[in-house]
Every structure is written in C-alpha cells, then in structure tokens.
C-alpha cells in the first residue's frame, strides 16, 4: 500500500461510486454524465473553478468520441488532474530527503498558517525528518501569543534533538525571529524553522507582523526567509482555500504542507489549491505519528486517487 492510499481512500470510494452511477447502462457520455462527474469532483472539495476547468477539458475530449467506456473516462480524468498538478513521468519525490536547497546555510523557513491546522506539529515533524538526515536544526518560537504553542514547540525540539530559541509570552515575534537566525548562524546550523502566530482576524496586522519578521531576519541573512511554508488542514475543505487566499495576500507563500489527509473524504482540496494558487505542495500529513509527514509525490498522489484497489 502506497503512502497516499489511506489518505485518499474515502475520496476515491465516493468518487468512483458517483462516476459509476453516472455511466452505468449508458452507451455514450452525455450532459447528464458530465454533470454527475462535476458533482463528484466538487464533492472531493476540489473547488468550483478547478472542477469546471476539468469538465471543460473533458467535454472537449469526449466530443471527438462520445462512445467512451468507464475505463477510458477515468483515464481521461487521470490525465486532466495530472496536468493540473504538473505531473512529470520522470519526477518522483525521494522521501528520505526534504525538498530544500541546503547549499544555502542556514536555510530559513518561515512557517505560517491559522491556529488548529497542525502548524506547530508540522514544524516538529519536519525538524525530526531533518535531524534524521543529519541536519543541524534551530527552531524559533515566534508564535508568542499562545503560551501553548511555545511549550508545544519546546517539546518537539527536545524530541527531535533540535535547538530552540524562545522568549516570554507576548514577546515581539520579530525579536524572536532575529535571535533565532543569529543563533543559527553562530551555531553553523543547516536549517531554521520559524513558527509564527496563526491569526487572521485582521489581515493588515498579519501582513505587518510577517513583513517585520522578514525584515529583521534579513539584517542577519539578506535573502531570508528562503521559503514561506503555508500549513493547511486538508479536512477543512473550502476553509483551506480561504486561508490560502488570505495568507497569499499577506505574504509571498512559496510552498504548502497539507495536514490531516488521513482517511479524509476531501482529498481533492490538494488539487484545487495547487491549481488555483500555483504553489507547490512540499509535504502532506497522513497521520499523528512523527513519521507521518511525507514529502509530496504528485504522480503517486494522482495514481493513488485512481487506483481501483481497496475500493471495497
């Protein structure tokens, strides 16, 4: 069983059931069939815009040959979804490595996302992954508005064997970020992971705070951060789209981590967000364990979605 099979099983089951009902007993693909496929795609939380794009492309393809079998139809869908994720046949993720440019040292990653999506846990799991690769990691507890976030990150740092820079509750997040990158340079660290506050109640405040964090880090490392990783909860569906929209307005998001894809019926959210925001998914979370943060393999994800195994 591949790493995505559990995470997309419910999506796959409901998806295939709907498509099967749409084509059963029919000799050709008609408007009703396409409507049923559209409904099936939207039910996976792929989003309306992405769904309509797929349906338009599908309609164009079946116009040439209306007598399309179930297998041919699913193969067309496989192709269309693969195109949206820019799947390359030669491209595959190596889960023994994190997809970062370690020639930049320390490589600074600012992690953003609303409270409750698994942001701090993702940082902890990523720190563990990097430590297992022999990388020296420093964590920055810049989510100073929640004491629980700082305490949680401290526990993860101890588990992973990473250093952590923290200040008191309510401390200036930019000050923590500055101290973190300064410490990382002094310690010759390989990677810096900066946790940030997950508040969206006022976008101007969020933008100002993230800009300030970015600016102070650049006093130490001129091109920091090298990556802005947005953590999204895959089980929240359209909420995840809204969060991606808000954070993209507040800062330059360069990559995504999608959590809570463990047996969710909403796996299509990954496809929709990549299509709409043109930002790559770096990691997915498929469970609670420390090893359940996986490097995202686009091709394997699409293949898992269309695999007909385990559909009982």
PDB file of C-alpha atoms in Angstrom:
ATOM      1  CA  UNK A   1       0.000   0.000   0.000  1.00  0.00           C
ATOM      2  CA  UNK A   2       1.411   3.399  -1.002  1.00  0.00           C
ATOM      3  CA  UNK A   3       1.704   6.297   1.426  1.00  0.00           C
ATOM      4  CA  UNK A   4      -1.316   8.072  -0.095  1.00  0.00           C
ATOM      5  CA  UNK A   5      -3.701   5.094  -0.237  1.00  0.00           C
ATOM      6  CA  UNK A   6      -5.110   5.616   3.242  1.00  0.00           C
ATOM      7  CA  UNK A   7      -5.330   9.376   2.817  1.00  0.00           C
ATOM      8  CA  UNK A   8      -7.392   9.262  -0.379  1.00  0.00           C
ATOM      9  CA  UNK A   9      -9.404   6.084   0.209  1.00  0.00           C
ATOM     10  CA  UNK A  10     -12.681   7.807   1.127  1.00  0.00           C
ATOM     11  CA  UNK A  11     -12.263  10.344  -1.672  1.00  0.00           C
ATOM     12  CA  UNK A  12     -11.572   7.554  -4.136  1.00  0.00           C
ATOM     13  CA  UNK A  13     -14.515   5.402  -2.996  1.00  0.00           C
ATOM     14  CA  UNK A  14     -17.131   8.178  -3.192  1.00  0.00           C
ATOM     15  CA  UNK A  15     -15.589   9.479  -6.427  1.00  0.00           C
ATOM     16  CA  UNK A  16     -15.723   6.122  -8.242  1.00  0.00           C
ATOM     17  CA  UNK A  17     -19.186   5.325  -6.903  1.00  0.00           C
ATOM     18  CA  UNK A  18     -20.557   8.590  -8.297  1.00  0.00           C
ATOM     19  CA  UNK A  19     -18.875   8.141 -11.680  1.00  0.00           C
ATOM     20  CA  UNK A  20     -20.033   4.513 -11.884  1.00  0.00           C
ATOM     21  CA  UNK A  21     -23.622   5.594 -11.261  1.00  0.00           C
ATOM     22  CA  UNK A  22     -23.228   8.285 -13.944  1.00  0.00           C
ATOM     23  CA  UNK A  23     -22.112   5.920 -16.705  1.00  0.00           C
ATOM     24  CA  UNK A  24     -23.815   2.631 -15.825  1.00  0.00           C
ATOM     25  CA  UNK A  25     -26.125   1.437 -18.590  1.00  0.00           C
ATOM     26  CA  UNK A  26     -25.131   4.278 -20.920  1.00  0.00           C
ATOM     27  CA  UNK A  27     -23.574   3.840 -24.314  1.00  0.00           C
ATOM     28  CA  UNK A  28     -22.186   7.360 -24.556  1.00  0.00           C
ATOM     29  CA  UNK A  29     -21.053  10.302 -22.447  1.00  0.00           C
ATOM     30  CA  UNK A  30     -23.846  12.876 -22.383  1.00  0.00           C
ATOM     31  CA  UNK A  31     -24.575  16.069 -20.428  1.00  0.00           C
ATOM     32  CA  UNK A  32     -26.015  14.071 -17.528  1.00  0.00           C
ATOM     33  CA  UNK A  33     -22.794  12.074 -17.289  1.00  0.00           C
ATOM     34  CA  UNK A  34     -20.670  15.222 -17.242  1.00  0.00           C
ATOM     35  CA  UNK A  35     -22.973  16.788 -14.644  1.00  0.00           C
ATOM     36  CA  UNK A  36     -22.531  13.721 -12.435  1.00  0.00           C
ATOM     37  CA  UNK A  37     -18.744  13.873 -12.828  1.00  0.00           C
ATOM     38  CA  UNK A  38     -18.818  17.583 -11.981  1.00  0.00           C
ATOM     39  CA  UNK A  39     -20.800  16.787  -8.836  1.00  0.00           C
ATOM     40  CA  UNK A  40     -18.331  14.018  -7.920  1.00  0.00           C
ATOM     41  CA  UNK A  41     -15.342  16.352  -8.289  1.00  0.00           C
ATOM     42  CA  UNK A  42     -16.945  19.136  -6.246  1.00  0.00           C
ATOM     43  CA  UNK A  43     -17.750  16.583  -3.513  1.00  0.00           C
ATOM     44  CA  UNK A  44     -13.994  15.968  -3.091  1.00  0.00           C
ATOM     45  CA  UNK A  45     -13.557  19.696  -2.296  1.00  0.00           C
ATOM     46  CA  UNK A  46     -11.576  20.336  -5.446  1.00  0.00           C
ATOM     47  CA  UNK A  47     -13.312  23.704  -5.763  1.00  0.00           C
ATOM     48  CA  UNK A  48     -15.716  25.000  -8.414  1.00  0.00           C
ATOM     49  CA  UNK A  49     -13.139  26.769 -10.624  1.00  0.00           C
ATOM     50  CA  UNK A  50     -10.834  23.760 -10.851  1.00  0.00           C
ATOM     51  CA  UNK A  51     -13.765  21.392 -11.366  1.00  0.00           C
ATOM     52  CA  UNK A  52     -15.144  23.473 -14.260  1.00  0.00           C
ATOM     53  CA  UNK A  53     -11.702  23.561 -15.860  1.00  0.00           C
ATOM     54  CA  UNK A  54     -11.559  19.750 -15.768  1.00  0.00           C
ATOM     55  CA  UNK A  55     -15.135  19.363 -17.063  1.00  0.00           C
ATOM     56  CA  UNK A  56     -14.483  21.771 -19.976  1.00  0.00           C
ATOM     57  CA  UNK A  57     -11.377  19.818 -20.984  1.00  0.00           C
ATOM     58  CA  UNK A  58     -13.205  16.516 -20.594  1.00  0.00           C
ATOM     59  CA  UNK A  59     -16.126  17.741 -22.700  1.00  0.00           C
ATOM     60  CA  UNK A  60     -13.742  18.754 -25.465  1.00  0.00           C
ATOM     61  CA  UNK A  61     -12.102  15.315 -25.429  1.00  0.00           C
ATOM     62  CA  UNK A  62     -15.323  13.283 -25.468  1.00  0.00           C
ATOM     63  CA  UNK A  63     -16.763  15.394 -28.301  1.00  0.00           C
ATOM     64  CA  UNK A  64     -14.388  13.508 -30.599  1.00  0.00           C
ATOM     65  CA  UNK A  65     -15.697  10.133 -29.461  1.00  0.00           C
ATOM     66  CA  UNK A  66     -18.915  10.113 -27.470  1.00  0.00           C
ATOM     67  CA  UNK A  67     -18.756   6.336 -27.043  1.00  0.00           C
ATOM     68  CA  UNK A  68     -16.324   6.311 -24.133  1.00  0.00           C
ATOM     69  CA  UNK A  69     -16.066   3.426 -21.676  1.00  0.00           C
ATOM     70  CA  UNK A  70     -15.820   3.860 -17.901  1.00  0.00           C
ATOM     71  CA  UNK A  71     -12.114   2.964 -18.015  1.00  0.00           C
ATOM     72  CA  UNK A  72     -11.425   5.443 -20.828  1.00  0.00           C
ATOM     73  CA  UNK A  73     -13.305   8.147 -18.959  1.00  0.00           C
ATOM     74  CA  UNK A  74     -11.342   7.611 -15.749  1.00  0.00           C
ATOM     75  CA  UNK A  75      -8.109   7.589 -17.761  1.00  0.00           C
ATOM     76  CA  UNK A  76      -9.059  10.994 -19.206  1.00  0.00           C
ATOM     77  CA  UNK A  77      -9.769  12.295 -15.700  1.00  0.00           C
ATOM     78  CA  UNK A  78      -6.421  10.903 -14.528  1.00  0.00           C
ATOM     79  CA  UNK A  79      -4.677  12.822 -17.326  1.00  0.00           C
ATOM     80  CA  UNK A  80      -6.528  16.080 -16.673  1.00  0.00           C
ATOM     81  CA  UNK A  81      -5.815  16.032 -12.917  1.00  0.00           C
ATOM     82  CA  UNK A  82      -2.194  15.101 -13.586  1.00  0.00           C
ATOM     83  CA  UNK A  83      -1.862  18.159 -15.846  1.00  0.00           C
ATOM     84  CA  UNK A  84      -3.195  20.443 -13.107  1.00  0.00           C
ATOM     85  CA  UNK A  85      -0.543  19.145 -10.706  1.00  0.00           C
ATOM     86  CA  UNK A  86       2.130  19.366 -13.443  1.00  0.00           C
ATOM     87  CA  UNK A  87       2.906  15.676 -13.054  1.00  0.00           C
ATOM     88  CA  UNK A  88       6.025  14.589 -14.891  1.00  0.00           C
ATOM     89  CA  UNK A  89       6.572  10.899 -15.575  1.00  0.00           C
ATOM     90  CA  UNK A  90      10.241  11.226 -14.652  1.00  0.00           C
ATOM     91  CA  UNK A  91       9.530  13.186 -11.497  1.00  0.00           C
ATOM     92  CA  UNK A  92       9.226  11.467  -8.153  1.00  0.00           C
ATOM     93  CA  UNK A  93       9.776  12.549  -4.569  1.00  0.00           C
ATOM     94  CA  UNK A  94      12.525  10.961  -2.503  1.00  0.00           C
ATOM     95  CA  UNK A  95      11.040  10.762   0.972  1.00  0.00           C
ATOM     96  CA  UNK A  96      14.479  10.304   2.500  1.00  0.00           C
ATOM     97  CA  UNK A  97      15.173  13.932   1.628  1.00  0.00           C
ATOM     98  CA  UNK A  98      13.392  17.194   2.235  1.00  0.00           C
ATOM     99  CA  UNK A  99      12.971  19.264  -0.963  1.00  0.00           C
ATOM    100  CA  UNK A 100      15.119  22.198   0.128  1.00  0.00           C
ATOM    101  CA  UNK A 101      18.263  23.837  -1.213  1.00  0.00           C
ATOM    102  CA  UNK A 102      20.771  23.020   1.503  1.00  0.00           C
ATOM    103  CA  UNK A 103      23.507  24.948  -0.302  1.00  0.00           C
ATOM    104  CA  UNK A 104      22.003  27.987   1.431  1.00  0.00           C
ATOM    105  CA  UNK A 105      23.153  27.721   5.020  1.00  0.00           C
ATOM    106  CA  UNK A 106      21.295  28.164   7.202  1.00  0.00           C
ATOM    107  CA  UNK A 107      18.202  27.556   5.061  1.00  0.00           C
ATOM    108  CA  UNK A 108      15.475  29.670   6.653  1.00  0.00           C
ATOM    109  CA  UNK A 109      11.835  28.531   6.507  1.00  0.00           C
ATOM    110  CA  UNK A 110       9.081  30.771   7.864  1.00  0.00           C
ATOM    111  CA  UNK A 111       6.030  28.631   8.648  1.00  0.00           C
ATOM    112  CA  UNK A 112       2.584  30.268   8.526  1.00  0.00           C
ATOM    113  CA  UNK A 113      -0.990  29.067   8.999  1.00  0.00           C
ATOM    114  CA  UNK A 114      -4.008  29.561  11.243  1.00  0.00           C
ATOM    115  CA  UNK A 115      -4.256  28.025  14.697  1.00  0.00           C
ATOM    116  CA  UNK A 116      -5.507  24.461  14.719  1.00  0.00           C
ATOM    117  CA  UNK A 117      -4.232  23.312  11.311  1.00  0.00           C
ATOM    118  CA  UNK A 118      -1.279  21.427  12.786  1.00  0.00           C
ATOM    119  CA  UNK A 119       1.315  24.126  12.109  1.00  0.00           C
ATOM    120  CA  UNK A 120       3.466  23.615  15.213  1.00  0.00           C
ATOM    121  CA  UNK A 121       3.185  19.822  14.931  1.00  0.00           C
ATOM    122  CA  UNK A 122       4.265  20.038  11.271  1.00  0.00           C
ATOM    123  CA  UNK A 123       7.319  22.062  12.297  1.00  0.00           C
ATOM    124  CA  UNK A 124       8.166  19.444  14.912  1.00  0.00           C
ATOM    125  CA  UNK A 125       7.802  16.557  12.459  1.00  0.00           C
ATOM    126  CA  UNK A 126       9.835  18.421   9.840  1.00  0.00           C
ATOM    127  CA  UNK A 127      12.560  19.066  12.431  1.00  0.00           C
ATOM    128  CA  UNK A 128      12.630  15.329  13.209  1.00  0.00           C
ATOM    129  CA  UNK A 129      12.877  14.493   9.489  1.00  0.00           C
ATOM    130  CA  UNK A 130      15.755  16.939   9.020  1.00  0.00           C
ATOM    131  CA  UNK A 131      17.549  15.715  12.144  1.00  0.00           C
ATOM    132  CA  UNK A 132      17.287  12.119  10.863  1.00  0.00           C
ATOM    133  CA  UNK A 133      19.118  13.349   7.757  1.00  0.00           C
ATOM    134  CA  UNK A 134      21.915  14.622   9.985  1.00  0.00           C
ATOM    135  CA  UNK A 135      20.981  18.302   9.647  1.00  0.00           C
ATOM    136  CA  UNK A 136      21.516  20.756  12.482  1.00  0.00           C
ATOM    137  CA  UNK A 137      18.174  22.474  13.114  1.00  0.00           C
ATOM    138  CA  UNK A 138      17.181  25.566  15.108  1.00  0.00           C
ATOM    139  CA  UNK A 139      13.522  26.300  15.875  1.00  0.00           C
ATOM    140  CA  UNK A 140      12.222  29.805  16.533  1.00  0.00           C
ATOM    141  CA  UNK A 141       9.135  30.065  18.783  1.00  0.00           C
ATOM    142  CA  UNK A 142       7.779  33.299  17.260  1.00  0.00           C
ATOM    143  CA  UNK A 143       4.128  32.424  17.951  1.00  0.00           C
ATOM    144  CA  UNK A 144       4.366  34.326  21.224  1.00  0.00           C
ATOM    145  CA  UNK A 145       0.638  34.991  21.537  1.00  0.00           C
ATOM    146  CA  UNK A 146      -0.083  31.443  22.683  1.00  0.00           C
ATOM    147  CA  UNK A 147       1.920  30.000  25.565  1.00  0.00           C
ATOM    148  CA  UNK A 148       0.758  26.541  24.454  1.00  0.00           C
ATOM    149  CA  UNK A 149       2.411  26.997  21.063  1.00  0.00           C
ATOM    150  CA  UNK A 150       5.773  27.820  22.633  1.00  0.00           C
ATOM    151  CA  UNK A 151       5.510  24.904  25.070  1.00  0.00           C
ATOM    152  CA  UNK A 152       4.489  22.528  22.285  1.00  0.00           C
ATOM    153  CA  UNK A 153       7.389  23.610  20.082  1.00  0.00           C
ATOM    154  CA  UNK A 154       9.787  23.162  23.004  1.00  0.00           C
ATOM    155  CA  UNK A 155       8.611  19.567  23.460  1.00  0.00           C
ATOM    156  CA  UNK A 156       9.081  18.898  19.747  1.00  0.00           C
ATOM    157  CA  UNK A 157      12.577  20.429  19.846  1.00  0.00           C
ATOM    158  CA  UNK A 158      13.533  18.076  22.684  1.00  0.00           C
ATOM    159  CA  UNK A 159      12.099  15.061  20.825  1.00  0.00           C
ATOM    160  CA  UNK A 160      13.901  15.943  17.606  1.00  0.00           C
ATOM    161  CA  UNK A 161      17.170  16.943  19.202  1.00  0.00           C
ATOM    162  CA  UNK A 162      16.909  20.442  17.750  1.00  0.00           C
ATOM    163  CA  UNK A 163      17.849  23.742  19.373  1.00  0.00           C
ATOM    164  CA  UNK A 164      15.089  26.223  20.157  1.00  0.00           C
ATOM    165  CA  UNK A 165      15.063  29.981  20.672  1.00  0.00           C
ATOM    166  CA  UNK A 166      12.156  31.261  22.759  1.00  0.00           C
ATOM    167  CA  UNK A 167      11.230  34.327  24.774  1.00  0.00           C
ATOM    168  CA  UNK A 168       8.441  35.104  27.205  1.00  0.00           C
ATOM    169  CA  UNK A 169       4.726  35.112  26.468  1.00  0.00           C
ATOM    170  CA  UNK A 170       3.767  38.227  24.486  1.00  0.00           C
ATOM    171  CA  UNK A 171       7.340  38.912  23.340  1.00  0.00           C
ATOM    172  CA  UNK A 172       7.850  40.613  19.981  1.00  0.00           C
ATOM    173  CA  UNK A 173       7.749  37.814  17.333  1.00  0.00           C
ATOM    174  CA  UNK A 174      10.252  39.669  15.160  1.00  0.00           C
ATOM    175  CA  UNK A 175      12.684  39.791  18.087  1.00  0.00           C
ATOM    176  CA  UNK A 176      12.419  36.009  18.492  1.00  0.00           C
ATOM    177  CA  UNK A 177      12.982  35.511  14.755  1.00  0.00           C
ATOM    178  CA  UNK A 178      16.027  37.784  14.811  1.00  0.00           C
ATOM    179  CA  UNK A 179      17.551  35.958  17.789  1.00  0.00           C
ATOM    180  CA  UNK A 180      16.829  32.601  16.113  1.00  0.00           C
ATOM    181  CA  UNK A 181      18.643  33.309  12.852  1.00  0.00           C
ATOM    182  CA  UNK A 182      21.509  34.971  14.726  1.00  0.00           C
ATOM    183  CA  UNK A 183      21.851  31.870  16.920  1.00  0.00           C
ATOM    184  CA  UNK A 184      21.639  29.587  13.874  1.00  0.00           C
ATOM    185  CA  UNK A 185      24.486  31.442  12.145  1.00  0.00           C
ATOM    186  CA  UNK A 186      26.617  31.326  15.300  1.00  0.00           C
ATOM    187  CA  UNK A 187      25.984  27.571  15.675  1.00  0.00           C
ATOM    188  CA  UNK A 188      26.587  26.839  11.983  1.00  0.00           C
ATOM    189  CA  UNK A 189      23.096  25.326  11.710  1.00  0.00           C
ATOM    190  CA  UNK A 190      21.758  23.895   8.465  1.00  0.00           C
ATOM    191  CA  UNK A 191      18.071  24.807   8.769  1.00  0.00           C
ATOM    192  CA  UNK A 192      15.979  27.365  10.676  1.00  0.00           C
ATOM    193  CA  UNK A 193      12.242  26.814  11.189  1.00  0.00           C
ATOM    194  CA  UNK A 194      10.331  29.889  12.401  1.00  0.00           C
ATOM    195  CA  UNK A 195       6.867  29.327  13.895  1.00  0.00           C
ATOM    196  CA  UNK A 196       4.547  32.339  13.526  1.00  0.00           C
ATOM    197  CA  UNK A 197       1.215  33.395  15.028  1.00  0.00           C
ATOM    198  CA  UNK A 198      -1.822  31.899  13.322  1.00  0.00           C
ATOM    199  CA  UNK A 199      -4.254  34.805  13.488  1.00  0.00           C
ATOM    200  CA  UNK A 200      -6.384  36.034  10.607  1.00  0.00           C
ATOM    201  CA  UNK A 201      -8.716  38.401  12.440  1.00  0.00           C
ATOM    202  CA  UNK A 202      -7.020  41.425  10.893  1.00  0.00           C
ATOM    203  CA  UNK A 203      -5.133  40.923   7.639  1.00  0.00           C
ATOM    204  CA  UNK A 204      -3.292  44.240   7.975  1.00  0.00           C
ATOM    205  CA  UNK A 205      -1.880  43.197  11.362  1.00  0.00           C
ATOM    206  CA  UNK A 206      -0.853  39.831   9.953  1.00  0.00           C
ATOM    207  CA  UNK A 207       0.842  41.408   6.951  1.00  0.00           C
ATOM    208  CA  UNK A 208       2.686  43.922   9.117  1.00  0.00           C
ATOM    209  CA  UNK A 209       3.867  41.227  11.512  1.00  0.00           C
ATOM    210  CA  UNK A 210       5.106  38.867   8.804  1.00  0.00           C
ATOM    211  CA  UNK A 211       6.799  41.736   6.964  1.00  0.00           C
ATOM    212  CA  UNK A 212       8.519  42.814  10.180  1.00  0.00           C
ATOM    213  CA  UNK A 213       9.729  39.237  10.849  1.00  0.00           C
ATOM    214  CA  UNK A 214      11.060  39.013   7.304  1.00  0.00           C
ATOM    215  CA  UNK A 215      12.841  42.371   7.561  1.00  0.00           C
ATOM    216  CA  UNK A 216      14.621  41.672  10.847  1.00  0.00           C
ATOM    217  CA  UNK A 217      15.822  38.249   9.662  1.00  0.00           C
ATOM    218  CA  UNK A 218      17.317  39.927   6.606  1.00  0.00           C
ATOM    219  CA  UNK A 219      19.550  42.009   8.857  1.00  0.00           C
ATOM    220  CA  UNK A 220      21.336  38.737   9.612  1.00  0.00           C
ATOM    221  CA  UNK A 221      20.726  36.740   6.404  1.00  0.00           C
ATOM    222  CA  UNK A 222      19.983  39.083   3.468  1.00  0.00           C
ATOM    223  CA  UNK A 223      17.865  36.615   1.450  1.00  0.00           C
ATOM    224  CA  UNK A 224      15.904  35.162   4.375  1.00  0.00           C
ATOM    225  CA  UNK A 225      13.436  33.561   4.504  1.00  0.00           C
ATOM    226  CA  UNK A 226      14.283  31.181   1.690  1.00  0.00           C
ATOM    227  CA  UNK A 227      10.877  29.579   1.951  1.00  0.00           C
ATOM    228  CA  UNK A 228       7.452  30.568   3.296  1.00  0.00           C
ATOM    229  CA  UNK A 229       5.632  27.317   4.045  1.00  0.00           C
ATOM    230  CA  UNK A 230       1.858  27.604   4.489  1.00  0.00           C
ATOM    231  CA  UNK A 231       0.279  24.799   6.527  1.00  0.00           C
ATOM    232  CA  UNK A 232      -3.334  23.948   5.622  1.00  0.00           C
ATOM    233  CA  UNK A 233      -5.749  21.445   7.150  1.00  0.00           C
ATOM    234  CA  UNK A 234      -6.908  19.239   4.256  1.00  0.00           C
ATOM    235  CA  UNK A 235     -10.045  18.176   6.123  1.00  0.00           C
ATOM    236  CA  UNK A 236     -11.480  21.721   6.229  1.00  0.00           C
ATOM    237  CA  UNK A 237     -12.279  21.841   2.515  1.00  0.00           C
ATOM    238  CA  UNK A 238     -13.240  25.309   1.321  1.00  0.00           C
ATOM    239  CA  UNK A 239     -11.852  26.872   4.514  1.00  0.00           C
ATOM    240  CA  UNK A 240      -8.411  25.782   3.337  1.00  0.00           C
ATOM    241  CA  UNK A 241      -8.928  27.747   0.088  1.00  0.00           C
ATOM    242  CA  UNK A 242      -9.897  30.840   2.082  1.00  0.00           C
ATOM    243  CA  UNK A 243      -6.836  30.523   4.308  1.00  0.00           C
ATOM    244  CA  UNK A 244      -4.570  30.098   1.287  1.00  0.00           C
ATOM    245  CA  UNK A 245      -6.124  33.235  -0.224  1.00  0.00           C
ATOM    246  CA  UNK A 246      -5.631  35.312   2.944  1.00  0.00           C
ATOM    247  CA  UNK A 247      -2.040  34.255   3.554  1.00  0.00           C
ATOM    248  CA  UNK A 248      -1.137  34.733  -0.114  1.00  0.00           C
ATOM    249  CA  UNK A 249      -2.319  38.329   0.248  1.00  0.00           C
ATOM    250  CA  UNK A 250      -0.391  38.830   3.481  1.00  0.00           C
ATOM    251  CA  UNK A 251       2.937  37.348   2.389  1.00  0.00           C
ATOM    252  CA  UNK A 252       4.624  35.574  -0.508  1.00  0.00           C
ATOM    253  CA  UNK A 253       3.746  31.919   0.106  1.00  0.00           C
ATOM    254  CA  UNK A 254       6.219  29.682  -1.733  1.00  0.00           C
ATOM    255  CA  UNK A 255       5.134  26.177  -0.689  1.00  0.00           C
ATOM    256  CA  UNK A 256       2.415  24.228   1.106  1.00  0.00           C
ATOM    257  CA  UNK A 257       2.075  21.471   3.663  1.00  0.00           C
ATOM    258  CA  UNK A 258      -1.380  19.861   3.738  1.00  0.00           C
ATOM    259  CA  UNK A 259      -2.184  18.095   7.003  1.00  0.00           C
ATOM    260  CA  UNK A 260      -4.899  15.692   8.175  1.00  0.00           C
ATOM    261  CA  UNK A 261      -5.185  13.769   4.916  1.00  0.00           C
ATOM    262  CA  UNK A 262      -5.536  10.586   6.969  1.00  0.00           C
ATOM    263  CA  UNK A 263      -8.638   8.873   5.599  1.00  0.00           C
ATOM    264  CA  UNK A 264     -10.418  12.122   4.689  1.00  0.00           C
ATOM    265  CA  UNK A 265     -13.119  12.259   2.021  1.00  0.00           C
ATOM    266  CA  UNK A 266     -11.839  15.639   0.852  1.00  0.00           C
ATOM    267  CA  UNK A 267      -8.518  14.795  -0.818  1.00  0.00           C
ATOM    268  CA  UNK A 268      -9.413  16.915  -3.857  1.00  0.00           C
ATOM    269  CA  UNK A 269      -8.536  20.043  -1.888  1.00  0.00           C
ATOM    270  CA  UNK A 270      -4.854  19.384  -2.701  1.00  0.00           C
ATOM    271  CA  UNK A 271      -5.565  19.526  -6.452  1.00  0.00           C
ATOM    272  CA  UNK A 272      -7.752  22.625  -6.224  1.00  0.00           C
ATOM    273  CA  UNK A 273      -5.306  24.641  -4.130  1.00  0.00           C
ATOM    274  CA  UNK A 274      -2.318  23.826  -6.351  1.00  0.00           C
ATOM    275  CA  UNK A 275      -4.360  24.760  -9.431  1.00  0.00           C
ATOM    276  CA  UNK A 276      -5.771  27.996  -8.017  1.00  0.00           C
ATOM    277  CA  UNK A 277      -2.680  29.346  -6.237  1.00  0.00           C
ATOM    278  CA  UNK A 278       0.132  27.883  -8.397  1.00  0.00           C
ATOM    279  CA  UNK A 279       2.105  26.992  -5.275  1.00  0.00           C
ATOM    280  CA  UNK A 280       3.662  23.519  -4.902  1.00  0.00           C
ATOM    281  CA  UNK A 281       2.766  21.112  -2.111  1.00  0.00           C
ATOM    282  CA  UNK A 282       6.004  20.108  -0.347  1.00  0.00           C
ATOM    283  CA  UNK A 283       4.588  17.860   2.368  1.00  0.00           C
ATOM    284  CA  UNK A 284       1.421  16.064   3.357  1.00  0.00           C
ATOM    285  CA  UNK A 285       0.431  14.851   6.807  1.00  0.00           C
ATOM    286  CA  UNK A 286      -1.234  11.428   6.754  1.00  0.00           C
ATOM    287  CA  UNK A 287      -1.380  10.667  10.477  1.00  0.00           C
ATOM    288  CA  UNK A 288      -0.369  11.604  14.006  1.00  0.00           C
ATOM    289  CA  UNK A 289       2.974   9.799  14.123  1.00  0.00           C
ATOM    290  CA  UNK A 290       6.293  11.591  13.875  1.00  0.00           C
ATOM    291  CA  UNK A 291       6.989   9.792  10.563  1.00  0.00           C
ATOM    292  CA  UNK A 292       3.582  10.665   9.094  1.00  0.00           C
ATOM    293  CA  UNK A 293       4.804  13.879   7.457  1.00  0.00           C
ATOM    294  CA  UNK A 294       5.695  12.804   3.933  1.00  0.00           C
ATOM    295  CA  UNK A 295       7.384  14.533   1.014  1.00  0.00           C
ATOM    296  CA  UNK A 296       4.609  15.046  -1.534  1.00  0.00           C
ATOM    297  CA  UNK A 297       4.906  12.918  -4.675  1.00  0.00           C
ATOM    298  CA  UNK A 298       2.468  14.351  -7.243  1.00  0.00           C
ATOM    299  CA  UNK A 299       2.492  11.336  -9.515  1.00  0.00           C
ATOM    300  CA  UNK A 300       1.928   8.854  -6.692  1.00  0.00           C
ATOM    301  CA  UNK A 301      -0.897  11.005  -5.322  1.00  0.00           C
ATOM    302  CA  UNK A 302      -2.779  11.013  -8.639  1.00  0.00           C
ATOM    303  CA  UNK A 303      -2.145   7.305  -9.181  1.00  0.00           C
ATOM    304  CA  UNK A 304      -3.484   6.540  -5.683  1.00  0.00           C
ATOM    305  CA  UNK A 305      -6.619   8.546  -6.382  1.00  0.00           C
ATOM    306  CA  UNK A 306      -7.342   6.464  -9.473  1.00  0.00           C
ATOM    307  CA  UNK A 307      -6.166   3.076  -8.208  1.00  0.00           C
ATOM    308  CA  UNK A 308      -9.091   0.664  -8.149  1.00  0.00           C
ATOM    309  CA  UNK A 309      -7.606  -1.406  -5.336  1.00  0.00           C
ATOM    310  CA  UNK A 310      -9.064  -1.186  -1.818  1.00  0.00           C
ATOM    311  CA  UNK A 311     -12.424   0.071  -3.069  1.00  0.00           C
ATOM    312  CA  UNK A 312     -14.405  -2.456  -1.022  1.00  0.00           C
TER     313      UNK A 312
END
